[in-house]
Amino acid sequence: MSILEVNGLKKIYTTRFGGAKVEALKNVSFSVEEGEYVAIMGESGSGKTTLLNILAALDKPTGGVVSLDGRELSKIKDSEISAFRRDHLGFVFQDFNLLDTFSLEDNIYLPLVLAGKGYREMRDRLTPIAAQLGIADILKKYPYEVSGGQKQRAAVARALITNPRLILADEPTGALDSKATDELLYLFGEINRSGQTILMVTHSVKAASHAGRVLFIKDGEVFHQIYRGNSANQEMYQKISDTLTVLTTGEGRNEGEARF
Amino acid sequence: MIKKLYPKLAFTSMRKNKKLYLPYILTCIGMVMMFYIVAFLYDCSWVQEVRGGALLRTILSLGRGVIGVFSLIFLFYTSAFLSRRRKMEFGLYNILGMDKGNIARVLFWETVMTGGISLAAGLAAGILLSKFAELGLLNLLHRPVTYALTVPLDVVALTAALFALIDLLIFLNTLRQLRITNTIDLLHSEHAGEKPPKANWLVALLGVAALGWAYYTALSIDNPISAFVMFFLAVLMVIVGTYLLFVAGSVAICKILQKNKRYYYNPRHFVFVSSMSYRMKRNGAGLASICILSTMVLVMFSATTCLYVGEEDIIRNRYPRNSTMTLEMKDLASMGAEQAAELKNLAAKAAAESQAEPENILEYRAAGIAGFLTDAYVETDVSAVSGVSLSDYSQVYQIYIMSLEEYNRLTGEKEALSPGETLLCTTESGYDQDTIRVGDAKELVITKVIPKFCFEGMDAQVFPTIVICVPDFAEYVTPLLESDGEDAAALMWYYAFDLEGDDPTHMEITNRIKASLQTLKEDGEAVADFQCGCGAESRSSLYTMNGGLFFLAILLGTVFLAATVIIIYYKQISEGFEDQSRFGIMQKVGMTRKDIRKNINSQMLTVFFLPILAAGLHLVFAFPFLYKILLMFGMNNRPLLVLATAISFGVFALFYSLVYRITSNAYYDIVSNS
């Protein structure tokens, strides 16, 4: 059963003075199955971030339908959207988005506190997650005291603690060094293997090579997609680079659901 | 070409940062205007000519000094805020190839422009409003108004010189800051990672101790003279305590709340408590300043309003009747009825010359002596108590002895006593001994403590007063009269009456009485000395003083209030910039806009109304102090002071809420821009 259905998604921005219209998304359709690990790739300006903002209900589409667990996002009332986001989605951002006024622990608790959970329950939920992510020792520290990799792991913990249906990650490795990137990608794989659905937007080939499926977006459309099948990360990496080369050198569009 | 670039750059950057610059320029204009007005009034020729004009000039020169010094401090404060926010822009200039010398030139032009605009506008506004201020002052002093508008050039020059100097100092300070920072720092100065605030328990406790001591002192002091001495110490302690508590105490409280898991991990408190600890760390000092300024405004306002409104009370306290005379008689023999009749006749004759006659007469005879009270004994020998420290002033008492017969006549009571017994009345809260012994006189058993009664100036005495009423007056006071020189008791005859007619008539009559008494004194038979006065005489000088004080309070109050508004505004703006990204994150993590707004609201309410609540508390504890000090001005109308204080606080709170509403909109604008 698919968790996320995206159908004919369209987004047009109008510049402030009503002049030129910019079509960020033309016609995007795809679906994400439960337990999948999907990466969306594309160059800057290809519409990745717009897509993610719409999936996160932070932005509204001009046309088309997004449904999560069969619920259409556009039909959820504004007053409920934040609670819906909090309960069903987990976010990991490029720049971590941790609040500097909270310790890491409190940052992780934030969504649960907002949902009105008690301290004991929050602590019980955090213990296994912190152990898995290797941040149990630094929970009392403040964001400014820890490294980027540690911050990002805390942000992952914050995304996981609500048991979300779907984790949305926006360039999660963008601000990390290579060692921290490896660690984080390894963790994402682990989390996915334990059954968590992940949708990641990235332009890092390395990050995408860990995913089970990679969607390529160009000029506001899904241009192509690759399934991992049985290939190892290394082979996946090669396939993605090849596709990107085709994509950027501007060869004809590869129609259909070609599988490698 | 390049020369024109600097002023142009300065101008554009000011226009782009108008949210920051406009209030700064307005502040400067306001300060220039206020300074000009006070300096102008100080310079006014009529101020020097009115009765009590010397005092009025002193008051005004004090005001001029306060506003001058305050301008310096306050403009430094606001400009520091400006340059902090603009460091990033300077970093950018630096990267684009301007060296620090070039930036200094841009800054120079900025200073010239802000200084020029604010000086010109401030002087214009000052000249316009100085006439209104003058009319206001004339009105407060009950003087006839004049309508000529003058612009004394030396006052203009003084104002210009002062503010040019302040601008120069601010410019130099900004240069100094620019010199000690490097480019990268300039670019990133806004994003320096901030350490979580640590609760400094020692400092917080010190704050509690300082404030506690000041409050205790305020409540425990019951003598105006020591009140005056302790006043400054207590004010200092309140200021210190307020700062320490706002900076450290507030963080400590947040830490305690954070330790309580059940309280802390609650949607309503979670974000609030943690943000508050940061907010208080950054803004504690600013909030404490607001609190202190508010308290000053409130104290000044309530005290001077009370003095001004209660002027007639004060006069009536000092002069219970329109005309009063206190005669010091040579001996007991001259206290007789015959002498009294002669004196009364003298007063009646003086009144008759102006077609008036004494009415509502108040008359009594008594003996007075000063002494040092310990337990139940009053030491009247001054040499025995030499080396008294200032804090012991509360033990210096004025003792009056009156015959029981006089007391019964004055009050209509029918008290009866046997020799060795006395009635006792005191202005202090209580006299808890059973007996009293004054100097060499015999010890008396107190049979009854009587309430205050109509006795000259009893309510408005600076020294605490005890009145004892004995059945055997002459016999009792004889030993007190026999000691020599200044330590001896004085026999006095007090005669006061109301008169018809206006103030000049009263003064004429009183002057006539004075002249006759002077002849009597020179005869040297019965009268040793005399004091003679009338309310009308002191009315005009009192009006000048109280009106002047009231006026100064209004001026300074306005300045402090404006300063409070500016501090609040800049605080809001800077917090808005800091909170912008934070609230963006919260929204992404799942906080609704409504939650965020609610949260912001409760934080702002706390931050805003904490200072004014603290100011209210200060005011409550300052009240007994204030009352004691006003007693020295002859003001003893407690309900009036309560009313004046309450109204001042009410009006201030209203105004403050208004400022809150306006400035919080500026904050929302910035925060919701993310």
Coordinates of N, CA, C and O in Angstrom, one line a residue, chain A residues 30-90:
Chain A
F30 N 4.1 10.7 -8.7 CA 4.8 9.5 -8.2 C 4.1 9.0 -6.9 O 3.3 9.7 -6.4
S31 N 4.5 7.8 -6.5 CA 4.0 7.4 -5.2 C 5.1 6.7 -4.4 O 6.1 6.3 -5.0
V32 N 4.9 6.7 -3.1 CA 5.9 6.1 -2.2 C 5.2 5.0 -1.4 O 4.2 5.3 -0.8
E33 N 5.8 3.8 -1.5 CA 5.2 2.7 -0.8 C 5.7 2.6 0.7 O 6.8 3.2 1.0
E34 N 5.0 2.0 1.5 CA 5.4 1.8 2.9 C 6.7 1.2 3.0 O 7.0 0.2 2.3
G35 N 7.6 1.7 3.8 CA 8.9 1.1 4.0 C 9.9 1.4 2.9 O 11.1 1.0 3.0
E36 N 9.6 2.3 2.0 CA 10.5 2.6 0.9 C 11.5 3.7 1.4 O 11.3 4.4 2.3
Y37 N 12.6 3.8 0.6 CA 13.6 4.8 0.9 C 13.8 5.5 -0.5 O 14.5 4.9 -1.4
V38 N 13.2 6.7 -0.7 CA 13.2 7.3 -2.0 C 14.1 8.6 -2.0 O 14.0 9.3 -1.0
A39 N 14.9 8.7 -2.9 CA 15.7 10.0 -3.1 C 15.2 10.7 -4.3 O 14.9 10.1 -5.3
I40 N 15.0 12.0 -4.2 CA 14.7 12.9 -5.3 C 15.9 13.7 -5.7 O 16.4 14.4 -4.8
M41 N 16.3 13.6 -6.9 CA 17.5 14.4 -7.3 C 17.2 15.4 -8.4 O 16.2 15.2 -9.1
G42 N 18.0 16.4 -8.4 CA 17.8 17.4 -9.4 C 18.7 18.5 -9.2 O 19.2 18.7 -8.0
E43 N 19.0 19.4 -10.2 CA 19.9 20.5 -9.9 C 19.2 21.6 -9.2 O 18.0 21.6 -9.1
S44 N 20.0 22.6 -8.9 CA 19.4 23.8 -8.2 C 18.3 24.4 -9.2 O 18.6 24.4 -10.4
G45 N 17.2 24.7 -8.7 CA 16.2 25.3 -9.5 C 15.3 24.3 -10.3 O 14.5 24.7 -11.1
S46 N 15.5 23.1 -10.0 CA 14.7 22.1 -10.7 C 13.3 21.9 -10.1 O 12.5 21.2 -10.6
G47 N 13.1 22.5 -8.9 CA 11.8 22.4 -8.3 C 11.8 21.4 -7.1 O 10.7 21.1 -6.5
K48 N 13.0 20.9 -6.7 CA 13.0 20.0 -5.6 C 12.4 20.6 -4.3 O 11.6 19.9 -3.6
T49 N 12.9 21.8 -3.9 CA 12.5 22.3 -2.7 C 11.0 22.7 -2.7 O 10.3 22.5 -1.7
T50 N 10.6 23.2 -3.8 CA 9.1 23.5 -4.0 C 8.3 22.2 -3.7 O 7.4 22.2 -3.0
L51 N 8.8 21.1 -4.3 CA 8.1 19.8 -4.1 C 8.1 19.4 -2.7 O 7.0 19.1 -2.1
L52 N 9.2 19.5 -2.0 CA 9.3 19.1 -0.6 C 8.4 20.0 0.3 O 7.7 19.5 1.1
N53 N 8.4 21.3 0.0 CA 7.5 22.2 0.8 C 6.0 21.9 0.6 O 5.3 22.0 1.5
I54 N 5.7 21.4 -0.6 CA 4.3 21.1 -0.8 C 4.0 19.8 -0.1 O 2.9 19.6 0.6
L55 N 4.9 18.8 -0.2 CA 4.7 17.5 0.5 C 4.6 17.8 2.0 O 3.9 17.1 2.7
A56 N 5.3 18.8 2.5 CA 5.3 19.1 4.0 C 4.1 19.9 4.4 O 4.0 20.3 5.5
A57 N 3.3 20.3 3.4 CA 2.1 21.1 3.6 C 2.6 22.5 4.1 O 1.8 23.2 4.8
L58 N 3.8 22.9 3.8 CA 4.2 24.3 4.1 C 3.8 25.2 3.0 O 3.8 26.4 3.1
D59 N 3.5 24.6 1.8 CA 3.2 25.4 0.6 C 2.0 24.7 0.0 O 1.8 23.5 0.1
K60 N 1.2 25.5 -0.8 CA 0.0 24.9 -1.4 C 0.3 24.8 -3.0 O 0.8 25.7 -3.6
P61 N -0.1 23.7 -3.6 CA 0.1 23.5 -5.0 C -0.9 24.3 -5.8 O -2.0 24.6 -5.3
T62 N -0.5 24.7 -7.1 CA -1.5 25.4 -7.9 C -2.5 24.4 -8.5 O -3.6 24.7 -8.8
G63 N -2.0 23.1 -8.7 CA -2.9 22.1 -9.2 C -2.4 20.7 -8.8 O -1.2 20.6 -8.4
G64 N -3.2 19.7 -8.9 CA -2.8 18.4 -8.6 C -3.1 18.0 -7.1 O -3.6 18.9 -6.4
V65 N -2.8 16.8 -6.8 CA -3.3 16.2 -5.5 C -2.1 15.6 -4.8 O -1.3 14.8 -5.4
V66 N -2.0 15.8 -3.5 CA -1.0 15.1 -2.7 C -1.8 14.4 -1.6 O -2.6 15.1 -0.9
S67 N -1.7 13.1 -1.5 CA -2.4 12.5 -0.4 C -1.4 11.6 0.4 O -0.6 10.9 -0.1
L68 N -1.6 11.8 1.7 CA -0.7 11.0 2.7 C -1.7 10.1 3.4 O -2.7 10.5 4.0
D69 N -1.4 8.8 3.3 CA -2.3 7.8 3.9 C -3.7 7.9 3.5 O -4.6 7.8 4.3
G70 N -3.9 8.3 2.2 CA -5.2 8.4 1.7 C -5.9 9.8 2.0 O -7.0 10.0 1.6
R71 N -5.2 10.6 2.8 CA -5.8 11.9 3.1 C -5.3 13.0 2.2 O -4.0 13.1 2.1
E72 N -6.1 13.7 1.6 CA -5.6 14.8 0.7 C -5.2 16.0 1.6 O -5.9 16.5 2.4
L73 N -3.9 16.4 1.3 CA -3.4 17.5 2.1 C -4.1 18.8 2.0 O -4.3 19.5 3.0
S74 N -4.6 19.0 0.8 CA -5.2 20.3 0.5 C -6.6 20.4 1.2 O -7.1 21.5 1.3
K75 N -7.1 19.2 1.7 CA -8.4 19.3 2.3 C -8.3 19.4 3.8 O -9.3 19.5 4.5
I76 N -7.1 19.4 4.3 CA -6.9 19.5 5.8 C -7.0 21.0 6.1 O -6.4 21.9 5.4
K77 N -7.8 21.3 7.2 CA -8.0 22.7 7.5 C -6.7 23.3 8.0 O -5.9 22.7 8.6
D78 N -6.6 24.6 7.8 CA -5.4 25.3 8.2 C -5.1 25.2 9.7 O -4.0 25.1 10.1
S79 N -6.2 25.1 10.5 CA -6.0 25.1 11.9 C -5.4 23.7 12.3 O -4.9 23.5 13.4
E80 N -5.6 22.7 11.5 CA -5.2 21.3 11.9 C -3.9 21.0 11.2 O -3.3 20.0 11.6
I81 N -3.4 21.8 10.3 CA -2.3 21.4 9.5 C -1.0 21.2 10.3 O -0.3 20.3 10.1
S82 N -0.8 22.1 11.3 CA 0.4 22.0 12.1 C 0.4 20.7 12.9 O 1.4 20.0 13.0
A83 N -0.8 20.4 13.5 CA -0.9 19.2 14.3 C -0.7 18.0 13.4 O 0.0 17.0 13.7
F84 N -1.3 18.0 12.2 CA -1.1 16.9 11.2 C 0.3 16.7 10.9 O 0.8 15.6 10.9
R85 N 1.0 17.8 10.6 CA 2.4 17.7 10.2 C 3.2 17.1 11.4 O 4.1 16.3 11.2
R86 N 2.9 17.6 12.6 CA 3.6 17.1 13.7 C 3.4 15.6 14.0 O 4.3 14.9 14.3
D87 N 2.2 15.2 13.7 CA 1.9 13.8 14.1 C 2.2 12.8 13.0 O 2.5 11.6 13.2
H88 N 2.3 13.3 11.7 CA 2.5 12.3 10.6 C 3.8 12.4 9.9 O 4.2 11.5 9.2
L89 N 4.4 13.6 10.0 CA 5.7 13.8 9.3 C 6.8 14.1 10.2 O 6.7 14.7 11.3
G90 N 8.0 13.6 9.8 CA 9.2 14.0 10.6 C 10.1 14.7 9.6 O 10.2 14.4 8.4

